[in-house]
Structure formats: C-alpha cells, structure tokens
Tab-separated table of C-alpha atoms and ligand atoms in Angstrom:
chain	number	residue	atom	x	y	z
A	1	MET	CA	104.236	123.304	82.304
A	2	ALA	CA	103.029	124.431	85.741
A	3	ILE	CA	100.642	122.268	87.712
A	4	ARG	CA	97.839	124.000	89.543
A	5	PRO	CA	97.877	122.579	93.093
A	6	THR	CA	94.128	122.130	93.300
A	7	SER	CA	93.917	120.289	96.617
A	8	PRO	CA	97.131	120.895	98.507
A	9	SER	CA	95.723	120.168	101.949
A	10	ALA	CA	94.219	116.938	103.145
A	11	PRO	CA	90.416	116.606	103.303
A	12	VAL	CA	89.099	117.988	106.636
A	13	ASP	CA	87.702	114.650	107.764
A	14	TRP	CA	90.934	112.752	107.047
A	15	SER	CA	93.987	111.866	109.111
A	16	PRO	CA	96.835	109.385	108.514
A	17	ALA	CA	94.984	107.068	110.941
A	18	SER	CA	91.421	107.541	109.660
A	19	TRP	CA	91.725	104.295	107.647
A	20	GLN	CA	91.493	102.458	110.984
A	21	GLN	CA	87.770	103.248	111.085
A	22	ARG	CA	87.221	101.255	107.875
A	23	GLU	CA	87.497	97.596	106.997
A	24	ALA	CA	91.175	96.894	106.201
A	25	LEU	CA	91.594	93.792	104.034
A	26	GLN	CA	94.831	91.808	103.712
A	27	GLN	CA	96.303	92.910	107.066
A	28	PRO	CA	98.060	90.431	109.374
A	29	ARG	CA	96.852	89.782	112.885
A	30	TYR	CA	99.454	91.044	115.358
A	31	ASP	CA	99.167	89.132	118.624
A	32	ASP	CA	100.603	91.861	120.877
A	33	PRO	CA	99.125	95.368	120.323
A	34	ALA	CA	101.701	96.962	122.651
A	35	GLU	CA	104.576	95.490	120.633
A	36	LEU	CA	102.975	96.801	117.418
A	37	ALA	CA	102.515	100.267	118.941
A	38	THR	CA	106.168	100.399	120.031
A	39	ALA	CA	107.389	99.396	116.557
A	40	THR	CA	105.161	101.850	114.692
A	41	ALA	CA	106.198	104.662	117.072
A	42	GLN	CA	109.844	103.887	116.352
A	43	LEU	CA	109.135	103.751	112.613
A	44	ALA	CA	107.366	107.109	112.796
A	45	SER	CA	110.487	108.676	114.306
A	46	LEU	CA	112.884	107.366	111.639
A	47	PRO	CA	113.804	109.534	108.629
A	48	PRO	CA	111.687	109.236	105.489
A	49	LEU	CA	112.974	107.444	102.367
A	50	VAL	CA	112.025	110.072	99.814
A	51	THR	CA	111.279	113.808	99.892
A	52	SER	CA	108.147	115.782	99.083
A	53	TRP	CA	110.117	117.600	96.370
A	54	GLU	CA	110.784	114.341	94.565
A	55	VAL	CA	107.192	113.219	95.018
A	56	LEU	CA	105.869	116.420	93.442
A	57	ALA	CA	108.436	116.208	90.626
A	58	LEU	CA	107.150	112.725	89.795
A	59	LYS	CA	103.566	113.990	89.832
A	60	GLN	CA	104.562	116.621	87.290
A	61	ALA	CA	106.343	113.971	85.187
A	62	LEU	CA	103.270	111.729	85.288
A	63	ALA	CA	101.139	114.676	84.146
A	64	GLU	CA	103.434	114.914	81.141
A	65	ALA	CA	103.032	111.191	80.471
A	66	GLN	CA	99.244	111.680	80.623
A	67	ASP	CA	99.626	114.230	77.842
A	68	GLY	CA	101.643	111.780	75.736
A	69	HIS	CA	104.993	113.523	76.134
A	70	SER	CA	106.654	110.524	77.779
A	71	PHE	CA	106.041	106.829	78.451
A	72	LEU	CA	106.045	105.159	81.882
A	73	LEU	CA	108.176	102.071	82.453
A	74	GLN	CA	107.382	100.612	85.875
A	75	GLY	CA	108.966	97.316	86.828
A	76	GLY	CA	110.690	95.126	89.336
A	77	ASP	CA	110.115	92.084	91.483
A	78	CYS	CA	106.710	90.837	92.487
A	79	ALA	CA	108.066	90.944	96.039
A	80	GLU	CA	111.443	92.006	97.311
A	81	SER	CA	112.957	89.924	100.069
A	82	PHE	CA	115.434	90.882	102.769
A	83	THR	CA	117.882	88.217	101.578
A	84	ASP	CA	117.793	89.624	98.033
A	85	CYS	CA	118.928	93.036	99.286
A	86	THR	CA	122.364	92.505	97.735
A	87	SER	CA	124.577	94.425	95.370
A	88	PRO	CA	124.248	92.106	92.319
A	89	ILE	CA	120.496	91.652	92.580
A	90	ILE	CA	119.812	95.367	92.925
A	91	SER	CA	122.241	96.391	90.170
A	92	ASN	CA	121.087	93.648	87.760
A	93	ARG	CA	117.491	94.773	88.155
A	94	LEU	CA	118.568	98.318	87.440
A	95	LYS	CA	120.505	97.146	84.376
A	96	VAL	CA	117.456	95.468	82.835
A	97	LEU	CA	115.315	98.542	83.414
A	98	LEU	CA	117.998	100.790	81.921
A	99	GLN	CA	118.389	98.553	78.857
A	100	MET	CA	114.633	98.446	78.339
A	101	SER	CA	114.371	102.196	78.663
A	102	LEU	CA	117.216	102.648	76.201
A	103	VAL	CA	115.372	100.503	73.656
A	104	MET	CA	112.225	102.507	74.300
A	105	VAL	CA	113.823	105.972	74.145
A	106	HIS	CA	115.524	104.976	70.907
A	107	GLY	CA	112.348	103.630	69.328
A	108	LEU	CA	109.668	105.903	70.760
A	109	LYS	CA	111.737	109.087	70.332
A	110	LYS	CA	110.343	110.388	73.579
A	111	PRO	CA	111.488	110.340	77.206
A	112	VAL	CA	110.839	107.284	79.320
A	113	LEU	CA	109.823	107.786	82.924
A	114	ARG	CA	111.485	105.058	85.006
A	115	VAL	CA	109.798	103.796	88.155
A	116	GLY	CA	111.094	100.753	90.020
A	117	ARG	CA	108.962	98.297	91.944
A	118	PHE	CA	111.560	98.372	94.703
A	119	ALA	CA	112.751	99.889	97.982
A	120	GLY	CA	109.545	98.926	99.792
A	121	GLN	CA	107.807	96.145	97.830
A	122	TYR	CA	107.731	93.863	100.878
A	123	ALA	CA	104.002	93.213	101.464
A	124	LYS	CA	101.904	90.758	99.438
A	125	PRO	CA	98.152	90.193	99.257
A	126	ARG	CA	97.221	86.515	99.629
A	127	SER	CA	94.199	84.567	98.452
A	128	ALA	CA	93.778	82.909	101.887
A	129	ASP	CA	94.650	83.993	105.441
A	130	THR	CA	96.031	80.574	106.312
A	131	GLU	CA	97.926	77.750	104.632
A	132	THR	CA	97.557	74.049	105.495
A	133	ARG	CA	100.273	71.442	104.884
A	134	ASP	CA	100.014	67.837	106.091
A	135	GLY	CA	97.214	68.731	108.491
A	136	VAL	CA	99.067	71.734	109.986
A	137	THR	CA	97.496	75.165	109.506
A	138	LEU	CA	99.578	78.354	109.842
A	139	PRO	CA	99.119	82.020	108.825
A	140	SER	CA	99.961	82.663	105.164
A	141	PHE	CA	103.263	84.281	104.234
A	142	ARG	CA	102.454	87.971	103.616
A	143	GLY	CA	105.855	89.287	102.596
A	144	ASP	CA	109.033	90.019	104.538
A	145	VAL	CA	107.581	93.140	106.167
A	146	VAL	CA	105.121	90.833	107.994
A	147	ASN	CA	106.547	87.318	108.475
A	148	ALA	CA	108.915	84.759	106.937
A	149	PRO	CA	108.192	82.140	104.233
A	150	ALA	CA	109.362	79.007	106.156
A	151	PHE	CA	106.451	76.810	107.193
A	152	THR	CA	106.888	77.022	110.973
A	153	ALA	CA	104.773	78.774	113.581
A	154	ALA	CA	107.691	81.041	114.547
A	155	ALA	CA	108.427	82.071	110.938
A	156	ARG	CA	104.796	82.748	110.127
A	157	ARG	CA	104.124	84.877	113.211
A	158	ALA	CA	103.440	88.510	112.263
A	159	ASP	CA	106.445	90.254	113.834
A	160	PRO	CA	106.229	94.068	114.291
A	161	GLN	CA	110.044	94.329	114.291
A	162	ARG	CA	109.854	93.502	110.575
A	163	LEU	CA	108.298	96.935	109.981
A	164	ILE	CA	111.583	98.474	111.113
A	165	GLN	CA	113.625	95.955	109.117
A	166	ALA	CA	111.609	96.682	105.955
A	167	HIS	CA	112.280	100.383	106.354
A	168	ALA	CA	116.000	99.663	106.830
A	169	HIS	CA	116.215	97.366	103.786
A	170	SER	CA	114.305	99.901	101.693
A	171	ALA	CA	116.776	102.570	102.795
A	172	LEU	CA	119.743	100.328	101.913
A	173	THR	CA	118.271	99.633	98.469
A	174	MET	CA	117.471	103.276	97.879
A	175	ASN	CA	120.907	104.401	99.003
A	176	PHE	CA	122.621	102.006	96.600
A	177	VAL	CA	120.365	102.940	93.672
A	178	ARG	CA	120.870	106.642	94.298
A	179	ALA	CA	124.650	106.185	94.574
A	180	LEU	CA	124.820	104.161	91.352
A	181	ILE	CA	122.782	106.713	89.443
A	182	ASP	CA	124.632	109.714	90.857
A	183	GLY	CA	127.959	108.004	90.259
A	184	GLY	CA	127.318	107.704	86.516
A	185	PHE	CA	126.041	104.118	86.277
A	186	ALA	CA	123.121	105.290	84.106
A	187	ASP	CA	125.335	107.415	81.851
A	188	LEU	CA	124.170	107.026	78.252
A	189	HIS	CA	127.798	107.392	77.154
A	190	HIS	CA	128.539	104.105	78.905
A	191	PRO	CA	125.780	101.593	78.217
A	192	GLU	CA	128.400	98.873	78.648
A	193	TYR	CA	128.020	99.467	82.410
A	194	TRP	CA	124.608	97.814	82.144
A	195	ASP	CA	125.747	94.666	80.378
A	196	LEU	CA	124.734	91.497	82.150
A	197	ALA	CA	127.492	88.907	82.226
A	198	TRP	CA	125.431	86.002	80.923
A	199	VAL	CA	123.546	87.544	77.988
A	200	GLU	CA	126.268	87.442	75.366
A	201	HIS	CA	124.598	84.613	73.452
A	202	SER	CA	121.103	85.985	73.702
A	203	PRO	CA	119.175	85.944	70.411
A	204	LEU	CA	118.230	89.583	71.081
A	205	ALA	CA	121.743	90.766	71.850
A	206	ALA	CA	122.574	91.737	68.260
A	207	GLU	CA	119.499	93.951	67.851
A	208	TYR	CA	120.199	95.582	71.199
A	209	ARG	CA	123.880	96.176	70.303
A	210	GLN	CA	122.829	97.880	67.074
A	211	MET	CA	120.614	100.290	69.001
A	212	VAL	CA	123.409	101.046	71.443
A	213	ALA	CA	125.767	101.764	68.556
A	214	SER	CA	123.234	104.001	66.847
A	215	ILE	CA	122.572	105.944	70.061
A	216	GLY	CA	126.317	106.307	70.597
A	217	ASP	CA	126.655	107.758	67.079
A	218	SER	CA	123.825	110.269	67.640
A	219	LEU	CA	125.267	111.260	70.983
A	220	ARG	CA	128.720	111.880	69.540
A	221	PHE	CA	127.208	113.846	66.663
A	222	MET	CA	125.158	116.087	68.962
A	223	GLU	CA	128.015	116.636	71.373
A	224	THR	CA	130.333	117.520	68.507
A	225	LEU	CA	127.912	120.316	67.667
A	226	ALA	CA	126.780	121.362	71.137
A	227	GLY	CA	129.460	120.203	73.583
A	228	PRO	CA	128.876	117.697	76.409
A	229	ILE	CA	125.178	117.364	77.232
A	230	ALA	CA	124.849	116.799	80.990
A	231	SER	CA	121.337	115.351	80.898
A	232	PHE	CA	122.649	112.293	79.038
A	233	SER	CA	124.867	111.433	81.970
A	234	ARG	CA	122.080	111.097	84.507
A	235	VAL	CA	118.596	109.671	84.564
A	236	ASP	CA	115.857	109.909	87.138
A	237	PHE	CA	114.686	106.804	88.915
A	238	PHE	CA	111.602	106.808	91.107
A	239	THR	CA	110.307	104.133	93.483
A	240	SER	CA	106.920	102.515	93.946
A	241	HIS	CA	105.292	99.730	95.921
A	242	GLU	CA	101.871	98.380	96.755
A	243	ALA	CA	100.915	100.322	99.894
A	244	LEU	CA	99.220	97.298	101.395
A	245	LEU	CA	100.303	97.196	105.020
A	246	LEU	CA	98.658	100.320	106.353
A	247	HIS	CA	100.471	100.463	109.716
A	248	TYR	CA	103.731	100.785	107.776
A	249	GLU	CA	102.359	103.431	105.412
A	250	GLN	CA	100.783	105.449	108.221
A	251	ALA	CA	104.056	105.611	110.165
A	252	LEU	CA	105.807	107.059	107.123
A	253	THR	CA	103.067	109.588	106.326
A	254	ARG	CA	104.488	112.961	107.182
A	255	GLN	CA	104.035	116.711	107.005
A	256	VAL	CA	106.940	118.810	105.770
A	257	PRO	CA	107.814	122.475	106.263
A	258	ARG	CA	107.484	123.774	102.713
A	259	HIS	CA	104.556	121.862	101.220
A	260	PRO	CA	101.073	121.728	102.750
A	261	GLY	CA	99.198	118.460	103.281
A	262	TRP	CA	100.439	114.948	104.028
A	263	PHE	CA	102.934	112.904	102.034
A	264	ASN	CA	103.653	109.205	102.086
A	265	LEU	CA	107.433	109.465	102.260
A	266	SER	CA	108.097	105.713	102.147
A	267	THR	CA	107.948	105.846	98.337
A	268	HIS	CA	107.298	108.239	95.497
A	269	PHE	CA	104.440	106.362	93.896
A	270	PRO	CA	102.311	104.022	96.049
A	271	TRP	CA	99.571	101.928	94.471
A	272	ILE	CA	96.382	100.211	95.624
A	273	GLY	CA	96.263	96.522	94.704
A	274	MET	CA	93.299	94.923	93.000
A	275	ARG	CA	92.080	93.151	96.128
A	276	THR	CA	92.028	96.255	98.342
A	277	ALA	CA	90.445	98.867	96.062
A	278	ALA	CA	86.915	98.878	97.554
A	279	LEU	CA	85.468	102.397	97.648
A	280	ASP	CA	84.494	102.136	101.320
A	281	GLY	CA	87.613	100.211	102.360
A	282	ALA	CA	90.582	101.314	104.460
A	283	HIS	CA	93.051	101.597	101.562
A	284	VAL	CA	90.966	104.065	99.564
A	285	GLU	CA	90.393	106.049	102.766
A	286	TYR	CA	94.152	106.224	103.409
A	287	PHE	CA	95.089	107.075	99.813
A	288	ARG	CA	92.566	109.874	99.362
A	289	GLY	CA	94.390	112.020	101.917
A	290	ILE	CA	97.993	111.834	100.725
A	291	ARG	CA	99.464	114.143	98.113
A	292	ASN	CA	101.587	111.577	96.250
A	293	PRO	CA	100.774	110.545	92.724
A	294	ILE	CA	98.937	107.232	93.165
A	295	ALA	CA	97.947	104.248	91.062
A	296	VAL	CA	95.099	101.739	91.302
A	297	LYS	CA	95.140	98.239	89.833
A	298	VAL	CA	91.974	97.560	87.853
A	299	GLY	CA	90.966	93.937	87.339
A	300	PRO	CA	88.449	92.267	85.022
A	301	SER	CA	85.525	92.430	87.471
A	302	VAL	CA	85.570	96.260	87.702
A	303	THR	CA	82.642	98.030	86.031
A	304	PRO	CA	82.370	101.690	84.980
A	305	GLU	CA	79.823	102.144	87.795
A	306	GLN	CA	82.518	101.155	90.282
A	307	LEU	CA	85.427	102.912	88.629
A	308	LEU	CA	84.003	106.426	88.310
A	309	PRO	CA	83.131	106.881	92.036
A	310	LEU	CA	86.579	105.532	92.908
A	311	MET	CA	88.154	108.172	90.687
A	312	ASP	CA	85.995	110.848	92.348
A	313	ALA	CA	87.157	109.720	95.787
A	314	LEU	CA	90.833	109.577	94.859
A	315	ASN	CA	91.107	112.558	92.544
A	316	PRO	CA	88.104	114.824	93.173
A	317	ASP	CA	89.705	117.852	91.497
A	318	ASP	CA	90.977	115.970	88.458
A	319	GLU	CA	94.508	117.042	89.315
A	320	PRO	CA	97.090	116.347	86.568
A	321	GLY	CA	99.500	113.519	87.370
A	322	ARG	CA	97.585	112.423	90.455
A	323	LEU	CA	95.883	109.240	89.250
A	324	THR	CA	97.177	106.294	87.231
A	325	LEU	CA	94.941	103.341	86.403
A	326	VAL	CA	96.788	100.072	85.825
A	327	HIS	CA	94.595	97.581	84.004
A	328	ARG	CA	95.437	93.892	84.486
A	329	MET	CA	92.702	91.994	82.717
A	330	GLY	CA	94.327	88.892	81.259
A	331	ASN	CA	94.896	88.104	77.594
A	332	ALA	CA	91.528	86.362	77.343
A	333	ALA	CA	89.466	89.088	79.050
A	334	ILE	CA	90.969	92.408	77.991
A	335	ALA	CA	89.035	92.760	74.721
A	336	GLU	CA	85.742	92.469	76.571
A	337	ARG	CA	86.517	94.155	79.904
A	338	LEU	CA	88.672	97.162	79.018
A	339	PRO	CA	86.659	99.074	76.363
A	340	PRO	CA	83.680	99.954	78.625
A	341	LEU	CA	86.077	101.415	81.205
A	342	LEU	CA	87.972	103.466	78.615
A	343	ASP	CA	84.708	104.754	77.151
A	344	ALA	CA	83.295	105.768	80.553
A	345	VAL	CA	86.429	107.608	81.674
A	346	LYS	CA	86.688	109.341	78.314
A	347	ARG	CA	83.006	110.293	78.328
A	348	GLU	CA	83.391	111.876	81.774
A	349	GLY	CA	86.454	113.765	80.525
A	350	ARG	CA	88.529	112.508	83.449
A	351	ARG	CA	92.270	112.949	83.469
A	352	VAL	CA	94.126	109.708	84.028
A	353	LEU	CA	97.274	107.872	82.987
A	354	TRP	CA	96.371	104.462	81.572
A	355	VAL	CA	98.996	101.790	82.141
A	356	ALA	CA	98.949	98.100	81.153
A	357	ASP	CA	100.024	95.352	83.550
A	358	PRO	CA	100.033	92.272	81.291
A	359	MET	CA	101.339	90.052	84.107
A	360	HIS	CA	98.720	89.632	86.817
A	361	GLY	CA	95.785	88.534	84.691
A	362	ASN	CA	97.873	85.784	83.084
A	363	THR	CA	99.023	83.667	86.026
A	364	GLU	CA	98.440	79.912	85.901
A	365	SER	CA	99.722	76.726	87.526
A	366	THR	CA	101.509	73.958	85.624
A	367	SER	CA	100.844	70.259	86.127
A	368	ASN	CA	104.168	70.001	87.973
A	369	GLY	CA	103.062	72.655	90.480
A	370	TYR	CA	104.765	75.846	89.279
A	371	LYS	CA	103.008	79.191	89.236
A	372	THR	CA	103.870	80.525	85.791
A	373	ARG	CA	102.837	82.868	82.999
A	374	ARG	CA	103.002	82.175	79.276
A	375	PHE	CA	105.009	84.814	77.471
A	376	ASP	CA	102.546	84.589	74.562
A	377	ASN	CA	99.725	85.658	76.881
A	378	ILE	CA	101.759	88.521	78.345
A	379	ARG	CA	102.751	89.729	74.883
A	380	GLY	CA	99.203	89.152	73.636
A	381	GLU	CA	97.614	91.252	76.353
A	382	LEU	CA	100.048	94.116	75.816
A	383	ASP	CA	99.601	93.929	72.059
A	384	GLN	CA	95.817	94.075	72.440
A	385	ALA	CA	96.047	96.906	74.975
A	386	PHE	CA	97.650	99.186	72.385
A	387	ASP	CA	94.963	98.352	69.817
A	388	ILE	CA	92.072	98.722	72.250
A	389	HIS	CA	93.260	102.150	73.379
A	390	ALA	CA	93.721	103.247	69.774
A	391	ALA	CA	90.190	102.126	68.911
A	392	ALA	CA	88.761	103.944	71.950
A	393	GLY	CA	90.655	107.155	71.235
A	394	THR	CA	92.533	106.918	74.534
A	395	ARG	CA	96.261	106.601	75.118
A	396	LEU	CA	98.220	103.744	76.628
A	397	GLY	CA	100.849	105.711	78.502
A	398	GLY	CA	102.905	103.046	80.211
A	399	VAL	CA	103.559	99.469	81.263
A	400	HIS	CA	103.827	97.801	84.659
A	401	LEU	CA	105.908	94.611	84.675
A	402	GLU	CA	107.329	92.009	87.024
A	403	LEU	CA	110.899	91.331	86.000
A	404	THR	CA	114.314	90.518	87.324
A	405	GLY	CA	117.894	90.850	86.154
A	406	GLU	CA	118.587	87.287	87.286
A	407	ASN	CA	118.702	84.480	84.748
A	408	VAL	CA	115.484	82.846	85.923
A	409	THR	CA	113.085	80.459	84.209
A	410	GLU	CA	109.732	81.433	85.652
A	411	CYS	CA	107.625	82.518	82.638
A	412	MET	CA	107.247	80.092	79.705
A	413	GLY	CA	108.004	81.029	76.083
A	414	GLY	CA	109.961	84.052	74.879
A	415	ALA	CA	113.034	84.180	72.634
A	416	ARG	CA	114.361	80.881	74.005
A	417	ASP	CA	110.901	79.318	74.102
A	418	LEU	CA	111.108	78.039	77.677
A	419	SER	CA	108.834	75.066	78.280
A	420	GLU	CA	107.155	73.580	81.346
A	421	SER	CA	110.150	71.315	81.947
A	422	ASP	CA	112.572	74.297	81.858
A	423	LEU	CA	110.866	75.969	84.809
A	424	SER	CA	112.571	73.860	87.462
A	425	ARG	CA	116.017	74.913	86.173
A	426	ALA	CA	116.007	78.379	87.746
A	427	TYR	CA	112.684	79.084	89.414
A	428	LYS	CA	113.488	81.448	92.289
A	429	SER	CA	110.372	83.504	92.968
A	430	THR	CA	108.494	82.816	96.222
A	431	VAL	CA	105.488	84.662	94.817
A	432	ASP	CA	104.708	85.530	91.180
A	433	PRO	CA	106.756	84.408	88.135
A	434	ARG	CA	108.898	87.194	86.667
A	435	LEU	CA	110.142	88.003	83.184
A	436	ASN	CA	113.829	87.319	82.740
A	437	TYR	CA	116.178	89.611	80.866
A	438	GLU	CA	115.403	88.366	77.367
A	439	GLN	CA	111.675	88.321	77.890
A	440	SER	CA	111.858	91.881	79.274
A	441	LEU	CA	113.856	93.176	76.353
A	442	GLU	CA	111.490	91.498	73.914
A	443	LEU	CA	108.564	93.336	75.497
A	444	ALA	CA	110.431	96.641	75.242
A	445	MET	CA	110.877	95.964	71.515
A	446	LEU	CA	107.180	95.117	71.183
A	447	ILE	CA	106.208	98.401	72.866
A	448	VAL	CA	108.325	100.290	70.364
A	449	ARG	CA	106.872	98.403	67.392
A	450	LYS	CA	103.293	98.979	68.527
A	451	SER	CA	103.795	102.659	69.314
A	452	VAL	CA	105.708	103.419	66.152
A	453	SER	CA	103.183	101.642	63.919
A	454	ARG	CA	100.545	104.008	65.358
A	455	GLY	CA	102.672	107.053	64.636
B	1	LIG	C1	101.144	92.720	92.251
B	1	LIG	O1	101.319	93.750	91.585
B	1	LIG	O2	102.076	91.983	92.645
B	1	LIG	C2	99.743	92.298	92.548
B	1	LIG	C3	99.453	91.494	93.550
B	1	LIG	O3	98.895	92.812	91.650
B	1	LIG	P1	97.282	92.857	91.628
B	1	LIG	O4	96.872	93.668	92.827
B	1	LIG	O5	97.003	93.535	90.334
B	1	LIG	O6	96.794	91.446	91.673
B	2	LIG	CO1	102.836	90.026	91.539
C-alpha cells in the first residue's frame, strides 16, 4: 500500500525554533542562557538516533494499523533514568514486550506493531514547578534530562549538560536494543530467550507456555512446507517518547538529503502529553512542522470542539499514519467522556489511530503515601474502551502502557492480588507506578479475549 506524501515540506511559516514564539508549558528555567546555548549547539552537531527511512516506515505501519491490519503495542517505563540504563533492565523490558506481543500475535492472528517507551523518555511533566519539604522549596524533579531527583539545590538545578547525557543514554539504549534484535534475540524460534528468571511460578506461566508450544508447532509445520521463513527470525522495534523538553527536540530536528521537510530524529514516534496539548501552545506549534508520525494524549476534559481544531493543526491533509490519539480517561470517566470524541471524529471522516492508555487516568495515592494504580481499574478501562469503540463503530487499534520487566509491586491487584501493604516490598518507580510482568501479560490476554470476542 503506497502512501501519498500529501505534505512533504514543512509549513512556510514554521521552523524548528518557531515554538519559541509561543507559550511553552512544563519547561525548566535554565539560569545561564549561554550555557544552554552551548549545550544545544553541541547536541545539534551530534548524530541523530534514528533515520528518516525508519520514521517513514513506521508511518506506513501506523497507516496499516489505522486500517485494522495490525495492532499497536506501545509500552515501557513512565520515565527512564540514567542509572537504569543497564543491560538487565533494558533486556527485561524488551522481554516483557516480546512476550506480550507473542500472546497478541497468537490470539489476534494479525501483526503487532511494537513501539517502546524508551531511548529518550527522560522528561516528565509535573503538577507543580516547585516542591517544598520541611520549609525548604526547590524546583521539582523534571526527569533526568533536566535535573536529578535528590532533594538538594545542586541536584534540582536544571543542568544543560544533561541534554547531552540524555542523548548519549538514549544512544546506548538504542544500540543495545538494535544489537539484541539483529542478533536474533527476538527470534520466534527461540522464545526461551525472553524468559524472565523469576516467573517460573507465575499463575499465568502455564497459559503462556501453551501458546509458545502452539506457535512452535505452527512454525515447524510451515517451515516443513516452505523452508525457513526469515521474517520469523526478526521483528521491528520502534521508539517513542513524550517530546516535552523542546530545546532537546529542536536540536535533534534535522533535514536529510533524500526526504524533504524536517524530521525529529531523536525518536521515531514522539507524542504530546496531556498537559501540553493546547492548540496555541509551543508543543503543537513544534509538532505541526515535523514529518514523523505523532501521537497526542487526550484526557477527560477534552471536548470535540477542542479536538477537531487540534487535528486540523496537526494533520491538515488527513495523511495516513500521521496522527494517533491516545485516550486516557480513567475507568470512572471513559464511558461518559470518550463517546462524544469518537462520534465527532467519525462524523468528520478524519483518519486517526485510536489507542487506549488505561494507566494515566487511574492514578491514586494510598494512605501510606504510595502513588499507585488498581489493576481492576486499568483492566476495567481497557475492557470498556473496546466496548465503547465497538458501539461507536470505530476501532481501538492499540494500547499504550507503563510497564517494566522488573519484579516490582507498584500497581495493586492482578494475578497475585497485590494489596496496599505489598507495595513497599518492591516499589522502585520515582514517578508513575508500572505494571509488572504478570500484570502486563494479563492485559495482553485481555486484549486478545476482547478482540476475538468481537470477531
Ligand atoms: C505519561 O505518559 O507518562 C504521562 C505523563 O501521560 P499524560 O500526558 O497522559 O498524563
Ligand atoms: Co506516566
């Protein structure tokens, strides 16, 4: 299927820096403009992390997901950290995503498009600019690309050198992921490569093992008939992050010899977070000029009157694969807030990939001070999302999840029914609570059940 490149060049009144004329929310205050300028100039001279060819291939793949030919699985940490840029953490995260996609390919009988929330997910929006502890007020922690989490003035200073470090850590992550995938780590003939050491006694392990065995049988059968099938040995993996810190994104926005226009080459698939999606804001200004496929988080306060002009600004030519809308309403709000948006977009005949993020509308605090999410609410929102799309005559084409391959206890419930008192056992996130392995696999099984029951 060929995509018509409807708007290959950037709009005439746009440049990678034109966002600076708009109000930019959620940016740190750098205390030395010269130091910032030196760091961004250095960043702008460093090689990109992805290529325009890959970016356009993903756009094509997302166009296919829009048409229902594949399903998007997007997941990873809420925030990466420089200290978590290690071999086991990166490979465990990849293992969970591969296992989930195996469950989904097996059940959905269609390709799964894998996009990691990694290799650049270093900036976080915060509800307040400052944090006060025992009478001391300091800037909030905004992610490792900006400052450090420790509660000291030095750690919380916005340090431009971190822009360079974030690029370097993204490159290290990307290099390792690419090497694993190219080296056969994702080979469907060897799903045992993705086993996680500590899941042997998981209540879901048996069901998963059965699927692996059944896929192995089908594979052997097909290859007996047709010979080795190379595409089973390799999968594609794309990257994504919230393009929040616009100095970083601008420095990695490039032109390339063979494709017109501007590309954000820090990631394949940047998204606009819920708090920075104002039509007249800096983030929408920046995003409208790049050629990447892009996503926008859509929260419960968004109305059709706000959403449609945003879609016009970001995808004026209704280009296939260009725009993904990620709804994150909350289990209690989705039934009321989502249908009017689906109806309006459908009525206007706009092309979009609808994706459910059942995480961010379901965050709460426990009495003992943990930020958590109840698995029942996450599952409930996803379950409802499928039904609401079916009733509206639209298609839920993917999920966006926060998960980790580590054995954490951050979300309550799930196969082991984690309770409030379990959270302290292995709560590692400095930001949002993530699904652990079992909870992730359970959601993959739910997605299959819901999709299959709809035919
Ligand atoms: C996130 O994805 O981590 C996030 C902050 O999401 P949202 O913008 O939807 O709140
Ligand atoms: Co988050």
